[in-house]
Short mmCIF file of C-alpha atoms and ligand atoms in Angstrom, two decimals:
data_model
loop_
_atom_site.label_atom_id
_atom_site.label_comp_id
_atom_site.label_asym_id
_atom_site.label_seq_id
_atom_site.Cartn_x
_atom_site.Cartn_y
_atom_site.Cartn_z
CA UNK A 1 9.07 -12.45 -39.12
CA UNK A 2 10.81 -15.27 -37.28
CA UNK A 3 9.12 -17.61 -34.81
CA UNK A 4 10.32 -15.60 -31.85
CA UNK A 5 8.86 -12.36 -33.19
CA UNK A 6 5.63 -14.09 -34.15
CA UNK A 7 5.30 -15.36 -30.62
CA UNK A 8 5.76 -11.85 -29.29
CA UNK A 9 3.19 -10.18 -31.52
CA UNK A 10 0.54 -12.86 -31.13
CA UNK A 11 0.52 -12.88 -27.41
CA UNK A 12 -0.16 -9.21 -26.62
CA UNK A 13 -3.83 -8.39 -26.23
CA UNK A 14 -3.07 -5.05 -24.69
CA UNK A 15 0.26 -3.64 -23.59
CA UNK A 16 0.79 -0.75 -21.17
CA UNK A 17 1.18 2.81 -22.39
CA UNK A 18 2.36 5.47 -19.94
CA UNK A 19 1.13 8.33 -22.12
CA UNK A 20 -2.38 6.93 -22.15
CA UNK A 21 -2.16 6.32 -18.39
CA UNK A 22 -1.37 10.00 -17.83
CA UNK A 23 -4.68 11.16 -19.35
CA UNK A 24 -7.56 11.93 -17.05
CA UNK A 25 -11.01 11.69 -18.68
CA UNK A 26 -14.24 13.21 -17.41
CA UNK A 27 -16.31 10.06 -17.74
CA UNK A 28 -18.06 8.95 -14.56
CA UNK A 29 -17.19 5.65 -13.01
CA UNK A 30 -19.67 2.85 -13.15
CA UNK A 31 -20.04 0.32 -10.39
CA UNK A 32 -20.32 -3.31 -11.43
CA UNK A 33 -21.57 -6.26 -9.45
CA UNK A 34 -21.46 -8.83 -12.20
CA UNK A 35 -18.20 -10.64 -11.51
CA UNK A 36 -18.61 -14.39 -12.11
CA UNK A 37 -16.13 -17.17 -12.67
CA UNK A 38 -16.87 -18.62 -16.14
CA UNK A 39 -18.48 -22.06 -15.87
CA UNK A 40 -15.61 -23.84 -17.64
CA UNK A 41 -13.07 -22.33 -15.18
CA UNK A 42 -14.99 -22.87 -11.97
CA UNK A 43 -13.26 -26.16 -11.03
CA UNK A 44 -10.03 -25.85 -12.95
CA UNK A 45 -8.00 -25.39 -9.78
CA UNK A 46 -9.13 -28.51 -7.96
CA UNK A 47 -6.08 -30.31 -6.59
CA UNK A 48 -3.84 -27.41 -7.60
CA UNK A 49 -2.03 -24.78 -5.55
CA UNK A 50 -1.18 -21.13 -5.96
CA UNK A 51 1.59 -19.01 -4.48
CA UNK A 52 1.40 -15.21 -4.45
CA UNK A 53 4.38 -13.06 -3.50
CA UNK A 54 3.45 -9.46 -2.74
CA UNK A 55 5.76 -6.44 -2.96
CA UNK A 56 4.96 -2.79 -2.20
CA UNK A 57 2.17 -1.12 -0.31
CA UNK A 58 -1.03 -2.14 1.47
CA UNK A 59 -2.96 -1.63 -1.76
CA UNK A 60 -0.98 -4.48 -3.26
CA UNK A 61 -1.42 -6.62 -0.13
CA UNK A 62 -5.14 -6.23 -0.50
CA UNK A 63 -5.09 -6.87 -4.26
CA UNK A 64 -3.33 -10.14 -3.48
CA UNK A 65 -6.21 -11.03 -1.14
CA UNK A 66 -8.59 -10.41 -4.04
CA UNK A 67 -6.52 -12.62 -6.36
CA UNK A 68 -6.46 -15.26 -3.62
CA UNK A 69 -10.25 -14.98 -3.40
CA UNK A 70 -10.67 -15.43 -7.15
CA UNK A 71 -8.30 -18.40 -7.27
CA UNK A 72 -10.03 -20.04 -4.29
CA UNK A 73 -13.37 -19.76 -6.06
CA UNK A 74 -11.76 -21.59 -8.96
CA UNK A 75 -10.82 -24.44 -6.61
CA UNK A 76 -7.14 -23.62 -6.03
CA UNK A 77 -5.67 -23.75 -2.54
CA UNK A 78 -2.85 -21.55 -1.29
CA UNK A 79 0.71 -22.59 -0.47
CA UNK A 80 3.70 -20.74 0.94
CA UNK A 81 6.12 -23.15 -0.74
CA UNK A 82 6.91 -21.79 -4.17
CA UNK A 83 8.14 -25.15 -5.48
CA UNK A 84 4.77 -26.78 -4.65
CA UNK A 85 2.76 -24.25 -6.65
CA UNK A 86 0.97 -24.75 -9.96
CA UNK A 87 0.47 -21.00 -10.31
CA UNK A 88 3.02 -18.42 -9.15
CA UNK A 89 2.04 -14.75 -9.14
CA UNK A 90 4.42 -11.92 -8.34
CA UNK A 91 2.36 -8.87 -7.37
CA UNK A 92 4.93 -6.17 -7.98
CA UNK A 93 5.75 -2.59 -6.92
CA UNK A 94 7.22 0.07 -9.21
CA UNK A 95 7.73 2.90 -6.76
CA UNK A 96 11.55 2.77 -6.66
CA UNK A 97 14.21 1.10 -8.73
CA UNK A 98 15.32 -1.24 -5.95
CA UNK A 99 11.75 -2.56 -5.63
CA UNK A 100 11.90 -3.47 -9.32
CA UNK A 101 15.37 -4.99 -9.05
CA UNK A 102 14.16 -7.33 -6.34
CA UNK A 103 11.37 -8.55 -8.62
CA UNK A 104 13.73 -9.10 -11.55
CA UNK A 105 16.02 -11.01 -9.18
CA UNK A 106 13.12 -13.24 -8.14
CA UNK A 107 12.11 -13.82 -11.76
CA UNK A 108 15.69 -14.94 -12.40
CA UNK A 109 15.43 -17.48 -9.55
CA UNK A 110 12.14 -18.79 -10.87
CA UNK A 111 13.65 -19.52 -14.27
CA UNK A 112 15.19 -22.80 -13.09
CA UNK A 113 11.97 -23.78 -11.31
CA UNK A 114 10.12 -23.20 -14.57
CA UNK A 115 12.72 -25.29 -16.44
CA UNK A 116 12.15 -28.25 -14.11
CA UNK A 117 8.41 -27.86 -14.17
CA UNK A 118 7.27 -26.21 -17.42
CA UNK A 119 3.57 -26.66 -16.54
CA UNK A 120 3.79 -24.09 -13.74
CA UNK A 121 2.14 -20.82 -14.73
CA UNK A 122 4.30 -17.83 -13.82
CA UNK A 123 2.41 -14.53 -13.78
CA UNK A 124 3.61 -10.95 -13.19
CA UNK A 125 1.03 -8.44 -12.04
CA UNK A 126 0.83 -5.26 -9.96
CA UNK A 127 2.36 -1.87 -10.67
CA UNK A 128 5.42 -3.00 -12.66
CA UNK A 129 3.23 -4.62 -15.28
CA UNK A 130 1.71 -1.17 -15.97
CA UNK A 131 5.12 0.04 -17.23
CA UNK A 132 5.97 -0.21 -20.91
CA UNK A 133 9.69 -0.67 -20.30
CA UNK A 134 9.13 -3.54 -17.87
CA UNK A 135 6.75 -5.43 -20.15
CA UNK A 136 9.15 -5.03 -23.10
CA UNK A 137 12.02 -6.32 -20.97
CA UNK A 138 9.98 -9.29 -19.77
CA UNK A 139 8.93 -10.22 -23.28
CA UNK A 140 12.44 -9.92 -24.66
CA UNK A 141 14.57 -11.35 -21.89
CA UNK A 142 12.24 -13.47 -19.76
CA UNK A 143 10.15 -15.35 -22.28
CA UNK A 144 9.36 -18.04 -19.72
CA UNK A 145 6.95 -15.64 -17.99
CA UNK A 146 3.51 -16.97 -19.04
CA UNK A 147 1.20 -14.19 -17.97
CA UNK A 148 1.41 -10.42 -17.48
CA UNK A 149 -1.65 -8.54 -16.30
CA UNK A 150 -2.18 -5.04 -14.95
CA UNK A 151 -3.70 -3.46 -11.86
CA UNK A 152 -6.95 -2.75 -13.78
CA UNK A 153 -7.22 -6.35 -15.02
CA UNK A 154 -7.34 -8.33 -11.77
CA UNK A 155 -11.00 -9.33 -12.28
CA UNK A 156 -9.99 -10.86 -15.63
CA UNK A 157 -7.76 -13.45 -13.93
CA UNK A 158 -10.05 -16.45 -14.67
CA UNK A 159 -10.22 -15.67 -18.41
CA UNK A 160 -6.49 -14.93 -18.57
CA UNK A 161 -5.64 -18.22 -16.88
CA UNK A 162 -7.96 -19.99 -19.28
CA UNK A 163 -5.94 -18.56 -22.16
CA UNK A 164 -2.72 -19.66 -20.49
CA UNK A 165 -4.05 -23.21 -20.17
CA UNK A 166 -5.31 -23.29 -23.76
CA UNK A 167 -2.26 -21.95 -25.56
CA UNK A 168 1.46 -22.26 -25.10
CA UNK A 169 1.91 -18.57 -25.83
CA UNK A 170 2.40 -15.92 -23.19
CA UNK A 171 -0.65 -13.82 -22.36
CA UNK A 172 -0.37 -10.06 -21.84
CA UNK A 173 -3.34 -7.95 -20.83
CA UNK A 174 -2.61 -4.54 -19.32
CA UNK A 175 -5.18 -1.80 -19.62
CA UNK A 176 -3.62 1.63 -19.27
CA UNK A 177 -6.93 3.27 -18.57
CA UNK A 178 -8.70 2.39 -15.37
CA UNK A 179 -11.92 0.46 -15.70
CA UNK A 180 -15.05 0.34 -13.58
CA UNK A 181 -15.18 -0.37 -9.88
CA UNK A 182 -16.16 -4.00 -9.42
CA UNK A 183 -17.87 -4.46 -6.11
CA UNK A 184 -18.40 -8.17 -5.81
CA UNK A 185 -14.87 -9.51 -6.18
CA UNK A 186 -14.16 -12.32 -3.72
CA UNK A 187 -11.43 -11.77 -1.10
CA UNK A 188 -9.41 -14.24 0.88
CA UNK A 189 -8.31 -12.12 3.80
CA UNK A 190 -5.23 -12.95 5.85
CA UNK A 191 -5.57 -13.47 9.57
CA UNK A 192 -9.12 -12.76 10.70
CA UNK A 193 -8.10 -9.98 13.11
CA UNK A 194 -7.30 -6.96 10.91
CA UNK A 195 -8.77 -6.23 7.48
CA UNK A 196 -7.93 -3.88 4.65
CA UNK A 197 -10.85 -2.03 3.06
CA UNK A 198 -10.38 -0.07 -0.15
CA UNK A 199 -12.27 3.19 -0.10
CA UNK A 200 -10.82 4.62 -3.29
CA UNK A 201 -8.47 3.73 -6.10
CA UNK A 202 -5.91 5.71 -8.09
CA UNK A 203 -4.23 9.07 -7.63
CA UNK A 204 -4.58 12.42 -9.43
CA UNK A 205 -1.82 14.27 -7.59
CA UNK A 206 1.01 13.58 -10.04
CA UNK A 207 3.87 14.45 -7.71
CA UNK A 208 6.70 14.86 -10.20
CA UNK A 209 8.76 11.90 -8.94
CA UNK A 210 5.95 9.38 -8.57
CA UNK A 211 4.85 6.54 -10.82
CA UNK A 212 1.69 5.65 -8.87
CA UNK A 213 -0.78 7.88 -10.81
CA UNK A 214 0.35 6.08 -13.98
CA UNK A 215 0.13 2.57 -12.55
CA UNK A 216 -3.14 3.01 -10.62
CA UNK A 217 -5.20 5.32 -12.82
CA UNK A 218 -7.42 8.23 -11.88
CA UNK A 219 -9.05 8.74 -8.49
CA UNK A 220 -12.22 6.70 -8.16
CA UNK A 221 -14.17 6.43 -4.91
CA UNK A 222 -16.31 3.49 -3.85
CA UNK A 223 -19.87 4.38 -2.91
CA UNK A 224 -20.33 5.02 0.83
CA UNK A 225 -23.02 2.38 1.24
CA UNK A 226 -20.72 -0.32 -0.16
CA UNK A 227 -17.89 0.63 2.22
CA UNK A 228 -20.22 0.84 5.23
CA UNK A 229 -21.71 -2.54 4.36
CA UNK A 230 -18.26 -4.13 4.04
CA UNK A 231 -17.11 -2.74 7.41
CA UNK A 232 -20.37 -3.89 9.06
CA UNK A 233 -19.83 -7.39 7.72
CA UNK A 234 -16.23 -7.44 8.93
CA UNK A 235 -17.36 -6.32 12.39
CA UNK A 236 -20.05 -9.00 12.43
CA UNK A 237 -17.52 -11.68 11.58
CA UNK A 238 -15.31 -10.69 14.48
CA UNK A 239 -12.63 -8.49 12.93
CA UNK A 240 -11.10 -6.14 15.48
CA UNK A 241 -9.65 -3.55 13.14
CA UNK A 242 -10.11 -2.16 9.64
CA UNK A 243 -7.65 -0.01 7.73
CA UNK A 244 -9.25 2.12 5.04
CA UNK A 245 -7.04 2.25 1.98
CA UNK A 246 -6.40 4.81 -0.72
CA UNK A 247 -3.35 6.52 -2.21
CA UNK A 248 -4.83 9.73 -0.86
CA UNK A 249 -7.82 8.97 1.35
CA UNK A 250 -8.56 12.65 1.97
CA UNK A 251 -9.58 12.97 -1.67
CA UNK A 252 -12.34 10.44 -1.03
CA UNK A 253 -15.62 11.51 -2.61
CA UNK A 254 -14.17 14.37 -4.68
CA UNK A 255 -15.16 12.44 -7.81
CA UNK A 256 -18.84 11.99 -6.88
CA UNK A 257 -21.03 14.04 -9.19
CA UNK A 258 -24.29 13.34 -7.36
CA UNK A 259 -23.20 13.36 -3.74
CA UNK A 260 -21.64 15.80 -1.32
CA UNK A 261 -19.94 13.17 0.81
CA UNK A 262 -16.26 13.33 1.67
CA UNK A 263 -13.82 11.47 3.89
CA UNK A 264 -14.92 13.23 7.09
CA UNK A 265 -18.52 12.10 6.52
CA UNK A 266 -17.40 8.56 5.74
CA UNK A 267 -15.37 8.37 8.95
CA UNK A 268 -18.22 9.87 10.93
CA UNK A 269 -20.52 7.11 9.63
CA UNK A 270 -18.00 4.32 10.06
CA UNK A 271 -17.12 5.23 13.64
CA UNK A 272 -20.69 4.35 14.65
CA UNK A 273 -20.13 0.74 13.59
CA UNK A 274 -19.31 -1.62 16.43
CA UNK A 275 -15.72 -2.41 15.44
CA UNK A 276 -12.97 -1.67 17.98
CA UNK A 277 -10.44 0.03 15.71
CA UNK A 278 -10.49 2.06 12.51
CA UNK A 279 -7.34 3.29 10.78
CA UNK A 280 -6.66 4.76 7.36
CA UNK A 281 -3.75 5.33 5.02
CA UNK A 282 -2.44 7.39 3.23
CA UNK A 283 -3.27 11.03 3.86
CA UNK A 284 -2.08 13.81 1.60
CA UNK A 285 -1.65 17.11 3.47
CA UNK A 286 -3.41 19.00 0.71
CA UNK A 287 -6.93 17.62 1.24
CA UNK A 288 -6.84 17.33 5.02
CA UNK A 289 -9.54 19.78 6.07
CA UNK A 290 -10.79 20.98 9.46
CA UNK A 291 -13.93 18.85 9.30
CA UNK A 292 -11.77 15.78 9.08
CA UNK A 293 -9.68 16.83 12.09
CA UNK A 294 -12.90 17.46 14.04
CA UNK A 295 -14.16 13.95 13.30
CA UNK A 296 -10.85 12.39 14.31
CA UNK A 297 -10.93 14.41 17.52
CA UNK A 298 -14.06 12.44 18.50
CA UNK A 299 -11.73 9.49 19.15
CA UNK A 300 -13.53 6.28 20.13
CA UNK A 301 -12.70 3.64 17.57
CA UNK A 302 -10.88 6.15 15.34
CA UNK A 303 -7.25 5.45 16.18
CA UNK A 304 -4.97 8.40 17.05
CA UNK A 305 -2.41 7.81 14.32
CA UNK A 306 -1.99 9.77 11.08
CA UNK A 307 0.51 8.93 8.37
CA UNK A 308 1.10 12.28 6.74
CA UNK A 309 3.85 12.16 4.11
CA UNK A 310 5.78 15.43 3.98
CA UNK A 311 8.44 14.32 1.42
CA UNK A 312 10.56 17.41 2.15
CA UNK A 313 10.80 20.29 4.61
CA UNK A 314 11.79 22.81 1.96
CA UNK A 315 9.04 24.82 0.29
CA UNK A 316 11.24 25.24 -2.82
CA UNK A 317 11.76 21.50 -3.06
CA UNK A 318 8.06 20.79 -2.45
CA UNK A 319 7.24 23.07 -5.36
CA UNK A 320 9.53 21.16 -7.73
CA UNK A 321 8.14 17.90 -6.38
CA UNK A 322 4.66 19.12 -7.34
CA UNK A 323 3.38 18.50 -3.81
CA UNK A 324 0.93 21.41 -3.82
CA UNK A 325 1.68 22.36 -0.20
CA UNK A 326 4.30 24.54 1.46
CA UNK A 327 6.26 23.86 4.62
CA UNK A 328 4.17 26.51 6.39
CA UNK A 329 0.84 24.98 5.32
CA UNK A 330 2.08 21.59 6.45
CA UNK A 331 3.14 22.95 9.85
CA UNK A 332 -0.19 24.73 10.34
CA UNK A 333 -1.97 21.46 9.63
CA UNK A 334 0.23 19.46 12.00
CA UNK A 335 -0.22 22.00 14.79
CA UNK A 336 -4.00 21.88 14.39
CA UNK A 337 -3.96 18.10 14.48
CA UNK A 338 -1.80 17.97 17.59
CA UNK A 339 -3.97 20.51 19.32
CA UNK A 340 -7.26 18.78 18.61
CA UNK A 341 -6.50 15.05 18.58
CA UNK A 342 -5.44 13.70 21.98
CA UNK A 343 -2.35 11.43 22.12
CA UNK A 344 -1.82 11.68 18.39
CA UNK A 345 1.04 9.81 16.82
CA UNK A 346 2.34 11.10 13.50
CA UNK A 347 4.41 9.30 10.90
CA UNK A 348 5.68 10.44 7.54
CA UNK A 349 7.51 9.62 4.31
CA UNK A 350 10.57 11.65 3.28
CA UNK A 351 12.67 11.69 0.13
CA UNK A 352 16.30 12.83 0.17
CA UNK A 353 18.46 13.57 -2.84
CA UNK A 354 15.73 14.82 -5.18
CA UNK A 355 17.42 16.27 -8.32
CA UNK A 356 19.54 19.32 -7.37
CA UNK A 357 18.50 19.29 -3.71
CA UNK A 358 20.92 21.63 -1.96
CA UNK A 359 22.47 21.03 1.43
CA UNK A 360 20.31 23.86 2.75
CA UNK A 361 17.12 22.36 1.36
CA UNK A 362 18.04 19.01 2.89
CA UNK A 363 18.61 20.73 6.22
CA UNK A 364 15.09 22.13 5.95
CA UNK A 365 13.90 18.51 6.00
CA UNK A 366 15.96 17.84 9.12
CA UNK A 367 14.56 20.91 10.82
CA UNK A 368 10.99 20.02 9.84
CA UNK A 369 11.57 16.62 11.41
CA UNK A 370 12.91 18.12 14.61
CA UNK A 371 10.03 20.56 14.81
CA UNK A 372 7.24 18.05 14.22
CA UNK A 373 8.94 15.26 16.17
CA UNK A 374 7.29 12.41 14.30
CA UNK A 375 6.87 9.03 15.93
CA UNK A 376 8.41 7.31 12.93
CA UNK A 377 9.34 7.95 9.31
CA UNK A 378 9.94 5.98 6.15
CA UNK A 379 12.89 7.58 4.41
CA UNK A 380 13.98 7.07 0.81
CA UNK A 381 16.67 8.15 -1.59
CA UNK A 382 15.04 9.61 -4.69
CA UNK A 383 14.80 7.08 -7.49
CA UNK A 384 14.09 8.26 -11.06
CA UNK A 385 10.98 6.63 -12.56
CA UNK A 386 10.73 6.46 -16.31
CA UNK A 387 7.89 8.56 -17.71
CA UNK A 388 7.67 10.94 -14.72
CA UNK A 389 8.66 14.64 -15.07
CA UNK A 390 11.43 14.39 -12.44
CA UNK A 391 13.17 11.64 -14.40
CA UNK A 392 13.97 14.23 -17.09
CA UNK A 393 15.54 16.69 -14.65
CA UNK A 394 19.32 17.16 -14.61
CA UNK A 395 20.74 16.13 -11.26
CA UNK A 396 23.89 17.52 -9.68
CA UNK A 397 23.76 15.63 -6.38
CA UNK A 398 26.28 12.76 -6.30
CA UNK A 399 24.98 9.32 -5.25
CA UNK A 400 27.42 9.22 -2.32
CA UNK A 401 26.08 12.53 -1.02
CA UNK A 402 22.50 11.18 -1.21
CA UNK A 403 23.48 8.14 0.86
CA UNK A 404 25.10 10.40 3.45
CA UNK A 405 21.94 12.52 3.67
CA UNK A 406 19.82 9.43 4.21
CA UNK A 407 22.09 8.28 7.05
CA UNK A 408 22.03 11.72 8.63
CA UNK A 409 18.24 11.87 8.46
CA UNK A 410 17.83 8.33 9.77
CA UNK A 411 19.93 9.12 12.79
CA UNK A 412 17.50 11.87 13.77
CA UNK A 413 14.51 9.63 12.96
CA UNK A 414 15.85 6.90 15.24
CA UNK A 415 16.74 9.23 18.10
CA UNK A 416 13.31 10.86 18.13
CA UNK A 417 11.55 7.49 17.68
CA UNK A 418 13.24 6.20 20.83
CA UNK A 419 12.45 9.38 22.76
CA UNK A 420 8.79 9.13 21.70
CA UNK A 421 8.61 5.46 22.64
CA UNK A 422 10.16 6.18 26.04
CA UNK A 423 7.10 8.28 26.94
CA UNK A 424 5.15 5.01 27.06
CA UNK A 425 7.44 3.38 29.64
CA UNK A 426 5.54 2.60 32.82
CA UNK A 427 2.16 3.16 31.14
CA UNK A 428 -0.61 0.62 30.56
CA UNK A 429 -1.73 0.57 26.93
CA UNK A 430 -4.39 -1.47 25.08
CA UNK A 431 -2.75 -3.82 22.57
CA UNK A 432 -4.57 -5.69 19.81
CA UNK A 433 -2.79 -9.04 19.90
CA UNK A 434 -1.99 -10.46 16.49
CA UNK A 435 0.00 -13.57 17.33
CA UNK A 436 3.14 -15.02 18.83
CA UNK A 437 6.53 -13.50 18.14
CA UNK A 438 8.48 -15.21 15.37
CA UNK A 439 11.50 -15.58 17.62
CA UNK A 440 9.89 -16.72 20.88
CA UNK A 441 6.70 -18.78 21.36
CA UNK A 442 6.03 -17.20 24.77
CA UNK A 443 6.09 -13.66 23.50
CA UNK A 444 2.95 -12.16 21.97
CA UNK A 445 2.93 -9.19 19.67
CA UNK A 446 0.42 -6.61 18.59
CA UNK A 447 -0.16 -2.89 18.15
CA UNK A 448 -1.22 -0.03 20.42
CA UNK A 449 -3.73 2.65 19.29
CA UNK A 450 -0.73 4.79 18.21
CA UNK A 451 0.36 1.87 16.04
CA UNK A 452 3.39 0.97 18.16
CA UNK A 453 4.51 -2.61 17.74
CA UNK A 454 4.48 -4.15 21.23
CA UNK A 455 6.07 -7.44 22.29
CA UNK A 456 4.98 -8.80 25.64
CA UNK A 457 4.60 -11.83 27.84
CA UNK A 458 1.07 -13.16 27.89
CA UNK A 459 -1.12 -16.22 27.27
CA UNK A 460 -1.93 -17.42 23.74
CA UNK A 461 -5.63 -17.06 24.61
CA UNK A 462 -5.10 -13.28 24.22
CA UNK A 463 -4.55 -13.57 20.46
CA UNK A 464 -7.27 -11.70 18.59
CA UNK A 465 -8.22 -9.63 21.65
CA UNK A 466 -7.39 -6.16 22.89
CA UNK A 467 -5.58 -6.53 26.22
CA UNK A 468 -3.90 -4.12 28.67
CA UNK A 469 -0.12 -4.23 28.58
CA UNK A 470 2.25 -2.63 31.05
CA UNK A 471 5.14 -1.16 29.06
CA UNK A 472 8.46 -2.00 30.67
CA UNK A 473 10.99 -1.03 28.00
CA UNK A 474 11.01 1.19 24.94
CA UNK A 475 13.10 0.41 21.89
CA UNK A 476 13.53 2.43 18.70
CA UNK A 477 11.05 0.41 16.61
CA UNK A 478 8.96 -1.32 19.29
CA UNK A 479 7.87 -1.53 22.91
CA UNK A 480 8.32 -4.40 25.38
CA UNK A 481 5.88 -5.16 28.15
CA UNK A 482 3.83 -7.52 30.26
CA UNK A 483 0.15 -8.24 30.06
CA UNK A 484 -1.89 -7.13 33.05
CA UNK A 485 -4.12 -9.91 34.34
CA UNK A 486 -7.77 -9.44 35.37
CA UNK A 487 -6.89 -9.56 39.08
CA UNK A 488 -4.11 -6.99 38.74
CA UNK A 489 -6.48 -4.68 36.87
CA UNK A 490 -8.93 -4.59 39.76
CA UNK A 491 -6.27 -3.52 42.27
N1 SAH B 1 0.15 7.78 -1.85
C1 SAH B 1 1.09 7.85 -0.86
C2 SAH B 1 2.46 7.29 -1.13
C3 SAH B 1 2.69 6.31 -2.15
S1 SAH B 1 4.32 5.89 -2.47
C4 SAH B 1 1.27 9.28 -0.54
O1 SAH B 1 1.21 10.14 -1.36
O2 SAH B 1 1.52 9.53 0.59
C5 SAH B 1 5.07 5.79 -0.88
C6 SAH B 1 6.22 6.70 -0.69
O3 SAH B 1 7.26 6.35 -1.58
C7 SAH B 1 5.96 8.15 -0.98
O4 SAH B 1 5.34 8.82 0.06
C8 SAH B 1 7.34 8.69 -1.25
O5 SAH B 1 7.97 9.10 -0.07
C9 SAH B 1 8.08 7.47 -1.80
N2 SAH B 1 8.34 7.61 -3.23
C10 SAH B 1 7.45 7.69 -4.24
N3 SAH B 1 8.09 7.83 -5.41
C11 SAH B 1 9.41 7.82 -5.15
C12 SAH B 1 10.59 7.93 -5.94
N4 SAH B 1 10.53 8.08 -7.24
N5 SAH B 1 11.80 7.87 -5.32
C13 SAH B 1 11.88 7.72 -3.97
N6 SAH B 1 10.81 7.61 -3.18
C14 SAH B 1 9.58 7.67 -3.74
FE1 SF4 B 2 2.48 9.49 -5.58
FE2 SF4 B 2 1.99 11.96 -4.85
FE3 SF4 B 2 -0.03 10.36 -5.56
FE4 SF4 B 2 1.27 9.92 -3.29
S1 SF4 B 2 0.05 11.74 -3.78
S2 SF4 B 2 0.71 8.39 -4.79
S3 SF4 B 2 3.37 10.51 -3.77
S4 SF4 B 2 1.58 11.12 -6.88
FE1 F3S B 3 4.22 0.25 -5.18
FE2 F3S B 3 2.11 0.37 -6.69
FE3 F3S B 3 1.86 0.53 -4.09
S1 F3S B 3 4.06 1.30 -7.12
S2 F3S B 3 3.76 1.52 -3.47
S3 F3S B 3 2.58 -1.20 -5.19
S4 F3S B 3 0.63 1.59 -5.61
#
């Protein structure tokens, strides 16, 4: 064994394994409240800075807030200048190949930074670190990466950093099997206006194209009392909005063995808390039951926006995708929602160019879109993910054809988005103001209840508040307007 090989075998405490990640055990989840920073690490960060770059979904954004919380408790402060940092963490996303390519590109850039400053600790975490192929590639080709840790190992960050500081070898700790839910992790939230709140972790749906169930483990729900307490505390500290997070929030509570308490009950309890806005993401059509629609119909602080990924409008395609719903079931659900929830805005995710998707099947997606008339959609070209069933399927759709389909779909998405936004022209809508526009100091921006980005003229004192805005112009991706002053409101 040469030195290089020795280095590789010594450093791995646990490497990812997609086969192990696929397994779903029956063991119940335990809830821990015993997170502590080890004494010897509690001041290690004094005078040092950390930089976290986050890719992917809201789950990752929130995980980065937890890592920020842990690092702050160790004395580190945050920086947005990568070349000032003593610790650099890339919190990665594995959902499509281009997400991964961006991360590998960034790692390439950081190589020279690492060469100039070898004491910097470069860590890779998030969903990519759960993939065997990625970890092998990092260890073989990017030896300058000091630390690799998985989505189930975030609470181990202090110990892992300690190992990095003590030895010159790289540290790899990726558990393929999910661990317990740890309730008392510190969080350094961004902003002070809107907060993410995890309600559950993992996914058991195993859509055939998707890597998430492998990178995030089995579905585990937080206990209701812990979620309610967290939202109460956020309300008490002045937050205006919470977004409840889960890969499939409608499956909330399915894993409780001692409680009959599902997402509708959770929302019904949370809506009584004095916080102006509650949102949630993401909903899977399969578990969206009537009770849940009835709770949402109560309105109040439950915002009228549902992100309901359809993925395809073809029942045949949905079957091969393993989505467990048909086009007809999806349409029935959407019609019920529209009927019962006033002013509902709907958004979705769609995949084009799934293996062997025919022109006809693609057109079913277009027709679904035109029938539902979503407010907005996130559209993707199918990307094979190693270890998923779809990655093994033969594919007869040329890449060029897939690109064309995406363009065709996006044209419809944009046209309908603008038409939907136009219905707000001339109306006065409440906007939660998040800050000033990046391009113009005098322009404020925020979101309406339907989650429409709104740019408008108004005073900086409005930041952090919900204010009435008169919509003057609709664009495809946003609204423009003017804030209504107190005196105008009384007229
Ligand atoms: N849990 C969420 C979505 C997580 S991933 C849900 O089920 O709704 C976000 C979106 O990425 C998915 O809705 C899907 O549209 C897209 N996606 C996932 N895997 C993909 C793949 N292999 N290729 C292309 N798009 C994919
Ligand atoms: Fe992926 Fe499907 Fe789970 Fe969403 S529901 S995270 S698309 S497997
Ligand atoms: Fe990406 Fe992981 Fe989220 S794969 S979309 S960061 S759950």
